[in-house]
Coordinates of C-alpha atoms in Angstrom, one line a residue:
X1 CA 86.4 70.1 38.3
X2 CA 87.8 70.6 41.6
X3 CA 86.3 74.8 41.5
X4 CA 83.4 75.3 44.0
X5 CA 80.0 76.2 43.3
X6 CA 78.8 79.1 44.4
X7 CA 74.9 78.2 44.9
X8 CA 74.1 74.9 47.2
X9 CA 73.4 71.6 44.7
X10 CA 71.7 69.3 47.4
X11 CA 71.5 65.3 47.5
X12 CA 75.1 65.1 45.8
X13 CA 75.8 61.6 45.3
X14 CA 79.5 60.2 45.2
X15 CA 81.5 56.5 45.7
X16 CA 83.8 58.4 48.4
X17 CA 83.5 61.9 50.7
X18 CA 86.6 62.4 52.5
X19 CA 86.4 65.0 55.4
X20 CA 89.8 66.6 55.3
X21 CA 92.6 67.4 52.5
X22 CA 95.4 67.2 54.3
X23 CA 97.9 63.9 53.4
X24 CA 95.9 61.3 54.4
X25 CA 92.5 62.7 52.7
X26 CA 94.2 63.7 49.8
X27 CA 96.2 60.1 49.4
X28 CA 92.8 58.1 50.0
X29 CA 90.8 60.5 47.3
X30 CA 93.4 59.7 45.0
X31 CA 94.1 55.3 45.4
X32 CA 89.4 55.8 45.6
X33 CA 89.7 58.4 42.6
X34 CA 92.5 55.8 41.0
X35 CA 90.4 52.5 41.0
X36 CA 87.3 54.4 39.1
X37 CA 85.0 55.5 42.1
X38 CA 84.5 59.4 42.0
X39 CA 85.5 61.3 45.1
X40 CA 85.3 64.8 46.4
X41 CA 87.0 66.2 49.1
X42 CA 85.4 68.5 52.2
X43 CA 87.8 70.8 53.5
X44 CA 87.7 74.1 56.3
X45 CA 91.1 75.5 55.9
X46 CA 94.0 75.0 53.3
X47 CA 94.4 71.8 51.1
X48 CA 97.5 70.2 52.2
X49 CA 96.9 70.7 55.6
X50 CA 98.4 70.8 59.7
X51 CA 101.6 69.3 57.5
X52 CA 101.8 71.3 54.9
X53 CA 102.0 74.9 56.2
X54 CA 102.0 74.4 60.3
X55 CA 104.2 71.2 61.3
X56 CA 106.4 68.7 59.2
X57 CA 107.0 71.1 55.3
X58 CA 108.1 74.1 57.7
X59 CA 109.7 72.8 60.9
X60 CA 112.2 71.0 59.0
X61 CA 112.7 74.6 56.4
X62 CA 113.2 75.6 60.3
X63 CA 115.7 72.7 60.8
X64 CA 117.1 72.0 58.1
X65 CA 119.6 75.0 58.0
X66 CA 120.5 74.6 62.2
X67 CA 122.1 70.8 61.1
X68 CA 123.9 72.0 58.0
X69 CA 125.2 74.4 60.1
X70 CA 126.1 72.4 62.8
X71 CA 127.5 69.4 60.7
X72 CA 129.9 72.2 58.9
X73 CA 131.5 73.3 61.9
X74 CA 132.4 70.2 62.6
X75 CA 134.4 69.7 59.3
X76 CA 138.2 70.5 58.9
X77 CA 137.8 73.3 55.9
X78 CA 134.7 75.0 56.6
X79 CA 134.4 75.1 60.4
X80 CA 135.9 79.4 60.0
X81 CA 133.2 79.9 56.8
X82 CA 130.6 78.3 59.6
X83 CA 131.0 80.3 62.6
X84 CA 128.6 82.9 62.9
X85 CA 125.2 83.0 63.5
X86 CA 122.3 81.9 61.1
X87 CA 120.9 84.4 58.7
X88 CA 116.9 83.9 60.6
X89 CA 115.2 86.3 58.8
X90 CA 116.9 83.8 55.4
X91 CA 115.8 81.5 57.5
X92 CA 112.4 82.5 58.1
X93 CA 112.0 83.3 54.4
X94 CA 113.5 80.4 53.0
X95 CA 110.2 78.3 55.7
X96 CA 106.8 80.7 54.3
X97 CA 108.0 79.8 50.2
X98 CA 107.9 76.0 52.1
X99 CA 105.2 76.8 53.2
X100 CA 103.3 78.1 50.0
X101 CA 103.0 81.8 52.0
X102 CA 99.8 79.7 53.6
X103 CA 98.1 79.4 49.9
X104 CA 96.6 76.0 49.2
X105 CA 96.6 77.3 44.9
X106 CA 99.2 74.9 43.9
X107 CA 97.2 71.5 46.4
X108 CA 94.4 72.3 44.7
X109 CA 96.0 72.4 40.9
X110 CA 97.0 69.0 41.9
X111 CA 93.0 68.3 43.1
X112 CA 92.2 69.3 40.2
X113 CA 94.7 67.6 37.4
X114 CA 93.5 64.4 39.7
X115 CA 90.1 64.9 39.2
X116 CA 88.3 64.8 42.6
X117 CA 86.7 67.2 43.5
X118 CA 86.8 70.3 46.2
X119 CA 83.5 71.3 48.1
X120 CA 85.2 74.1 51.2
X121 CA 83.6 74.5 54.1
X122 CA 83.0 72.3 57.3
X123 CA 81.6 69.2 56.6
X124 CA 79.5 67.2 59.5
X125 CA 78.0 63.4 59.2
X126 CA 73.8 63.8 58.5
X127 CA 73.4 60.8 59.9
X128 CA 74.3 56.7 57.2
X129 CA 76.5 58.5 54.5
X130 CA 75.6 61.6 54.1
X131 CA 77.3 64.3 55.1
X132 CA 75.8 68.3 55.0
X133 CA 78.4 71.2 53.9
X134 CA 77.6 73.8 56.7
X135 CA 74.2 73.4 57.0
X136 CA 73.4 73.7 53.3
X137 CA 74.6 71.3 51.4
X138 CA 73.9 67.4 51.0
X139 CA 76.2 65.3 49.8
X140 CA 75.9 61.2 50.0
X141 CA 78.1 58.6 49.2
X142 CA 77.6 55.5 47.5
X143 CA 80.7 53.5 49.7
X144 CA 82.1 54.9 51.9
X145 CA 82.7 58.2 54.1
X146 CA 86.7 58.3 55.7
X147 CA 87.8 60.6 58.4
X148 CA 90.5 62.7 57.8
X149 CA 90.5 65.4 59.9
X150 CA 93.5 64.6 62.0
X151 CA 94.9 66.4 65.3
X152 CA 94.7 69.0 67.0
X153 CA 97.2 69.8 70.2
X154 CA 95.5 70.1 73.5
X155 CA 96.6 72.4 76.3
X156 CA 97.0 71.1 80.0
X157 CA 94.1 72.0 82.9
X158 CA 97.0 74.9 84.0
X159 CA 95.5 77.7 86.2
X160 CA 95.6 80.8 83.7
X161 CA 97.7 78.7 80.4
X162 CA 94.4 79.6 78.2
X163 CA 93.8 82.8 79.0
X164 CA 97.9 83.7 77.9
X165 CA 97.2 82.6 75.0
X166 CA 100.3 80.3 74.5
X167 CA 101.9 79.1 71.6
X168 CA 100.8 75.5 70.1
X169 CA 102.6 73.5 66.8
X170 CA 101.4 76.1 64.5
X171 CA 102.6 79.6 66.3
X172 CA 106.1 77.8 66.7
X173 CA 106.4 76.7 62.7
X174 CA 104.6 80.1 61.7
X175 CA 106.0 82.8 63.2
X176 CA 107.0 85.6 62.1
X177 CA 109.6 86.9 64.4
X178 CA 112.6 84.9 66.7
X179 CA 111.3 85.6 70.4
X180 CA 113.5 86.9 72.7
X181 CA 113.2 84.2 75.6
X182 CA 111.3 81.4 74.5
X183 CA 110.1 78.6 77.4
X184 CA 108.8 75.1 75.7
X185 CA 106.8 72.6 78.2
X186 CA 107.0 68.9 76.5
X187 CA 109.9 66.1 75.6
X188 CA 108.7 64.7 72.5
X189 CA 109.4 66.1 68.9
X190 CA 107.8 69.0 68.9
X191 CA 109.0 70.3 71.8
X192 CA 112.8 68.9 71.1
X193 CA 112.7 69.7 66.9
X194 CA 111.3 74.0 68.5
X195 CA 113.9 73.7 71.5
X196 CA 116.2 72.7 68.9
X197 CA 115.1 75.1 66.0
X198 CA 114.5 78.3 68.0
X199 CA 117.6 78.3 70.1
X200 CA 120.2 77.9 66.9
X201 CA 117.6 81.3 64.9
X202 CA 119.3 83.2 68.2
X203 CA 116.3 82.6 71.1
X204 CA 117.0 81.8 74.9
X205 CA 115.1 78.8 75.1
X206 CA 114.5 76.5 78.8
X207 CA 113.2 73.5 77.9
X208 CA 110.6 72.2 80.4
X209 CA 110.3 68.7 81.0
X210 CA 107.5 66.5 83.3
X211 CA 109.5 63.1 83.2
X212 CA 113.5 62.7 83.2
X213 CA 114.8 63.0 79.8
X214 CA 113.3 63.1 76.0
X215 CA 112.3 61.2 73.8
X216 CA 110.1 58.4 75.8
X217 CA 108.7 56.8 73.1
X218 CA 112.8 56.2 72.3
X219 CA 115.0 53.9 73.6
X220 CA 116.3 56.3 76.8
X221 CA 120.1 56.5 74.8
X222 CA 117.7 58.4 71.9
X223 CA 116.8 61.0 74.6
X224 CA 119.6 60.8 76.1
X225 CA 122.8 61.9 73.2
X226 CA 119.6 64.4 72.6
X227 CA 119.4 66.0 75.5
X228 CA 123.2 66.1 76.0
X229 CA 123.5 68.4 73.0
X230 CA 120.7 70.9 73.8
X231 CA 122.3 71.4 76.6
X232 CA 125.7 72.0 75.1
X233 CA 123.9 74.3 72.4
X234 CA 122.5 76.4 75.5
X235 CA 119.6 75.4 75.7
X236 CA 118.5 75.1 80.0
X237 CA 116.9 71.5 80.2
X238 CA 115.0 70.8 83.4
X239 CA 113.6 67.2 84.4
X240 CA 111.3 66.4 86.5
X241 CA 108.8 69.5 86.6
X242 CA 105.2 71.3 86.3
X243 CA 103.9 73.9 85.2
X244 CA 101.6 75.1 88.0
X245 CA 100.4 78.0 86.4
X246 CA 100.6 80.5 83.9
X247 CA 100.3 84.8 83.5
X248 CA 100.6 87.5 81.3
X249 CA 99.2 90.2 82.5
X250 CA 99.4 92.1 78.9
X251 CA 98.0 90.7 75.4
X252 CA 101.3 89.8 73.9
X253 CA 103.6 90.8 76.5
X254 CA 105.3 88.9 78.7
X255 CA 104.7 85.8 80.4
X256 CA 105.2 84.1 83.4
X257 CA 105.7 80.6 83.6
X258 CA 105.2 79.0 87.6
X259 CA 107.1 75.8 88.6
X260 CA 106.3 73.4 90.8
X261 CA 110.4 73.1 91.5
X262 CA 112.5 69.3 92.1
X263 CA 112.5 68.9 96.0
X264 CA 115.1 70.4 97.6
X265 CA 117.5 69.2 100.8
X266 CA 115.1 66.6 102.9
X267 CA 111.7 68.9 101.3
X268 CA 109.0 67.2 99.2
X269 CA 107.9 67.8 95.6
X270 CA 107.0 71.1 95.8
X271 CA 107.9 72.8 98.6
X272 CA 108.8 76.4 96.8
X273 CA 108.5 77.2 93.3
X274 CA 110.2 78.7 91.1
X275 CA 109.1 81.2 88.1
X276 CA 110.3 81.9 84.3
X277 CA 109.6 85.4 82.2
X278 CA 109.5 85.2 79.2
X279 CA 108.6 86.2 75.7
X280 CA 106.5 83.8 74.5
X281 CA 105.7 79.6 75.8
X282 CA 105.2 77.2 73.3
X283 CA 103.0 74.6 74.6
X284 CA 103.9 71.2 73.0
X285 CA 102.2 68.6 76.1
X286 CA 99.6 65.9 74.1
X287 CA 97.2 65.8 71.0
X288 CA 93.3 65.3 70.5
X289 CA 91.3 63.8 67.4
X290 CA 89.9 66.5 65.9
X291 CA 86.5 65.0 65.9
X292 CA 84.3 67.2 68.4
X293 CA 82.2 68.7 66.1
X294 CA 81.7 66.3 62.5
X295 CA 78.0 64.7 63.8
X296 CA 79.6 61.4 65.4
X297 CA 76.4 61.7 67.0
X298 CA 74.3 61.4 64.6
X299 CA 75.6 57.3 64.3
X300 CA 76.5 56.3 67.4
X301 CA 79.6 57.5 68.2
X302 CA 81.0 59.6 70.5
X303 CA 82.2 63.7 69.6
X304 CA 85.2 64.5 69.7
X305 CA 86.6 60.4 70.5
X306 CA 89.0 58.6 68.9
X307 CA 88.1 56.5 66.1
X308 CA 88.5 52.7 66.6
X309 CA 89.4 50.9 63.5
X310 CA 89.8 47.1 61.9
X311 CA 93.5 46.9 59.7
X312 CA 91.9 48.2 57.4
X313 CA 90.6 51.5 58.8
X314 CA 87.1 50.8 58.6
X315 CA 85.5 51.8 62.2
X316 CA 84.6 49.4 64.1
X317 CA 80.7 48.5 65.8
X318 CA 78.8 51.6 62.5
X319 CA 76.3 49.2 60.9
X320 CA 77.0 48.5 57.2
X321 CA 80.9 49.2 57.1
X322 CA 80.9 52.4 55.3
X323 CA 82.6 54.6 57.9
X324 CA 86.7 54.9 57.2
X325 CA 88.9 56.7 60.3
X326 CA 92.3 57.8 58.3
X327 CA 95.1 58.9 59.9
X328 CA 95.7 60.9 63.0
X329 CA 92.2 60.7 64.2
X330 CA 92.3 56.4 64.7
X331 CA 95.3 57.3 66.8
X332 CA 97.4 54.5 65.3
X333 CA 100.0 56.2 64.1
X334 CA 100.2 60.0 65.0
X335 CA 102.4 60.7 61.9
X336 CA 101.9 61.5 58.0
X337 CA 104.4 58.9 56.6
X338 CA 101.9 56.9 58.1
X339 CA 98.2 58.5 57.1
X340 CA 99.4 58.4 54.2
X341 CA 100.5 54.8 54.2
X342 CA 97.0 54.7 55.5
X343 CA 95.2 56.3 53.4
X344 CA 96.9 53.5 50.6
X345 CA 95.6 50.8 52.5
X346 CA 91.8 52.2 53.3
X347 CA 91.3 53.6 49.3
X348 CA 92.4 50.0 48.0
X349 CA 89.8 48.5 50.5
X350 CA 87.1 50.6 49.3
X351 CA 87.4 49.7 46.0
X352 CA 87.9 46.6 46.9
X353 CA 85.0 46.4 48.3
X354 CA 82.8 48.2 46.5
X355 CA 83.4 45.9 43.1
X356 CA 82.8 43.1 46.1
X357 CA 85.8 41.9 46.1
X358 CA 87.6 39.8 48.7
X359 CA 89.4 41.6 51.2
X360 CA 92.2 39.2 52.6
X361 CA 92.5 40.2 56.0
X362 CA 94.4 37.4 57.4
X363 CA 97.5 38.5 55.2
X364 CA 99.4 40.6 57.9
X365 CA 101.0 42.1 55.5
X366 CA 98.6 41.7 52.6
X367 CA 97.4 44.1 50.3
X368 CA 94.2 45.2 52.3
X369 CA 96.0 45.8 56.0
X370 CA 97.8 48.4 57.6
X371 CA 99.9 46.0 59.2
X372 CA 103.1 48.5 59.7
X373 CA 100.9 50.6 61.7
X374 CA 101.8 48.4 64.9
X375 CA 105.0 46.5 63.1
X376 CA 107.0 48.5 61.2
X377 CA 106.7 52.7 62.6
X378 CA 109.5 55.0 60.7
X379 CA 110.1 58.7 62.8
X380 CA 113.2 60.8 62.4
X381 CA 113.3 63.5 64.6
X382 CA 114.6 66.7 63.8
X383 CA 117.0 67.6 66.1
X384 CA 121.6 68.2 66.4
X385 CA 121.9 64.7 66.4
X386 CA 119.1 63.3 64.4
X387 CA 117.1 59.8 66.4
X388 CA 115.6 57.3 63.9
X389 CA 113.8 54.9 65.0
X390 CA 111.5 51.5 63.3
X391 CA 110.3 49.1 65.2
X392 CA 110.1 47.5 68.3
X393 CA 112.1 49.6 71.3
X394 CA 114.0 47.0 74.0
X395 CA 111.0 48.1 76.5
X396 CA 108.3 47.0 74.2
X397 CA 109.4 43.7 72.7
X398 CA 110.2 43.0 76.4
X399 CA 106.6 44.0 76.7
X400 CA 105.2 41.5 73.8
X401 CA 106.7 38.7 75.5
X402 CA 109.7 39.0 72.7
X403 CA 112.8 36.7 73.4
X404 CA 115.1 39.5 72.0
X405 CA 118.9 40.2 72.4
X406 CA 119.5 43.7 71.4
X407 CA 122.7 44.4 69.5
X408 CA 124.8 48.5 70.6
X409 CA 127.6 50.0 68.7
X410 CA 129.0 53.4 68.8
X411 CA 128.4 54.7 65.1
X412 CA 131.5 57.7 66.3
X413 CA 133.6 54.4 65.9
X414 CA 132.5 53.5 62.2
X415 CA 134.8 54.6 59.1
X416 CA 132.0 56.9 57.1
X417 CA 131.1 58.7 59.9
X418 CA 134.9 60.0 61.2
X419 CA 135.0 61.3 57.3
X420 CA 131.4 62.7 57.9
X421 CA 132.2 65.2 60.6
X422 CA 135.1 65.2 63.4
X423 CA 133.9 64.1 67.0
X424 CA 130.6 62.3 65.4
X425 CA 128.6 61.1 68.2
X426 CA 126.0 58.7 67.7
X427 CA 124.5 55.1 68.5
X428 CA 123.0 52.0 67.0
X429 CA 120.9 49.0 68.7
X430 CA 118.9 47.1 66.3
X431 CA 116.6 44.8 68.9
X432 CA 116.7 40.5 67.5
X433 CA 113.7 38.4 67.6
X434 CA 116.0 34.9 68.6
X435 CA 113.3 32.7 67.6
X436 CA 112.9 33.8 64.5
X437 CA 116.4 35.1 63.8
X438 CA 115.0 39.0 62.5
X439 CA 114.7 42.2 62.8
X440 CA 112.2 43.6 65.9
X441 CA 113.8 47.2 65.5
X442 CA 116.4 49.3 65.2
X443 CA 117.5 52.8 66.0
X444 CA 120.2 55.5 65.3
X445 CA 120.8 58.2 66.4
X446 CA 123.6 60.7 65.3
X447 CA 124.6 63.1 62.6
X448 CA 122.5 62.3 59.0
X449 CA 121.3 59.1 60.5
X450 CA 117.3 60.7 59.6
X451 CA 118.8 58.7 55.6
X452 CA 119.5 55.7 57.5
X453 CA 116.2 54.7 59.1
X454 CA 114.8 53.3 55.4
X455 CA 116.8 50.4 55.3
X456 CA 116.1 49.5 58.7
X457 CA 112.2 49.8 57.4
X458 CA 112.8 47.6 54.8
X459 CA 114.2 45.6 57.1
X460 CA 111.9 44.8 59.8
X461 CA 109.1 45.6 57.4
X462 CA 110.1 42.6 55.4
X463 CA 111.3 40.1 57.9
X464 CA 114.3 40.2 56.3
X465 CA 116.5 36.8 58.3
X466 CA 119.6 37.8 60.4
X467 CA 120.9 35.2 57.9
X468 CA 120.6 37.4 54.5
X469 CA 121.1 41.0 55.3
X470 CA 124.9 38.9 56.0
X471 CA 124.7 39.2 52.4
X472 CA 123.6 43.3 52.4
X473 CA 127.5 44.6 51.9
X474 CA 127.0 48.3 53.0
X475 CA 129.3 50.7 51.1
X476 CA 132.9 51.6 52.3
X477 CA 133.2 54.3 54.0
X478 CA 130.1 55.4 54.4
X479 CA 127.7 55.2 57.9
X480 CA 125.8 52.5 56.6
X481 CA 129.0 50.2 57.5
X482 CA 126.9 50.4 61.4
X483 CA 124.6 47.2 59.5
X484 CA 127.8 45.6 58.4
X485 CA 129.2 46.3 63.0
X486 CA 125.7 45.2 64.3
X487 CA 125.7 42.3 62.6
X488 CA 129.3 41.3 63.0
X489 CA 128.7 41.5 66.8
X490 CA 125.6 39.3 66.6
X491 CA 126.8 36.9 65.0
X492 CA 130.3 36.7 67.4

């Protein structure tokens, strides 16, 4: 049963112990249990983890009304009906429901139904295959301990920032009120999505980016198109700036953000400063692994470090090979769906090793290798327009030494796009390996392109030859017909 006993029990033994009950930990425990192993999950917060309560689900609940209204405003017959503002209280109420009102009863019931035990509390390693929960209860693993504790936001070392108690991603997705003026620092996924959501919900938004554009891990045109749309929506986007100081005189009161402003004519950067006064400040500039207080030092690893793993997600350098690092903690691909994918791989590998079955590590696409982490990682940024990518960008392909060709297509020229919305703006790119004639990567930017991505993911992960893709006929008139146009361009 999943219920936690009220009295401590000593040396309780399981085949697999999982630290962290987010989607990664849940999936790993489920795969291990399905293979006939006993499994227990140790969790100090909510079962379901970051994604369910503070990230994927609540953020998309905030963003879906934004993109739906935007699409409706570009469809004849709906423009007038969609002219008004969003009903912010209704959006926030729905967000609360999607986040299960920050209660994990349903997730706990699922664990119980799956036959996975749950121990509430903070788990720490106490040597090989041992986990102590809250200093009182000791669990031992016959085969494996899997660290699935995820990652946390990091505040940069800016004077006054920590004392100002800024928003991080959790506060940004769970706020019960729309701030009058929100300053967002960071041009990555969290910064872009939250700037999109809160601007549409009525906040005045200033987005500050240290670099020269948004979404730096994607093709440059993705950041350019998203930046243009944010600016058109009223977001004050400032690039090439850094936060020098933060002040908040009264807890909960206005926050002042002091910038190193861009240089003026004839002057170097930093010769003059700008100040912004806002109601809230969101810092979205990076993450660190949640490994600082899980007992890594008891097995010779550095507390707070990312965990180096092989393709089965087994931590390298640990005698006996019993420790696994799955999901964000291994820094391979900090995405919920990749963590779940790794969990399926690691769960299968743990079960195979427990049965003495050979691990097919030599097969890069085998059942025990998380190859997609390096070859075919898909990601959707739920901005307006959406940006979606899988595999390598052109720059990454060049760094990897591939001989490749880039093929671009105006998504707005596709018949299906013209039906989707008037004035549809978007772009598609595929990166082709010229030696093997397969796709290395693909990127789409435009309304609704998130649903285009899986076809590209199948092509990249499956290493489908271009000559075979030519026979995958897209339905007319859909936006998916972009595939035909891309292939026509490539084939000449």
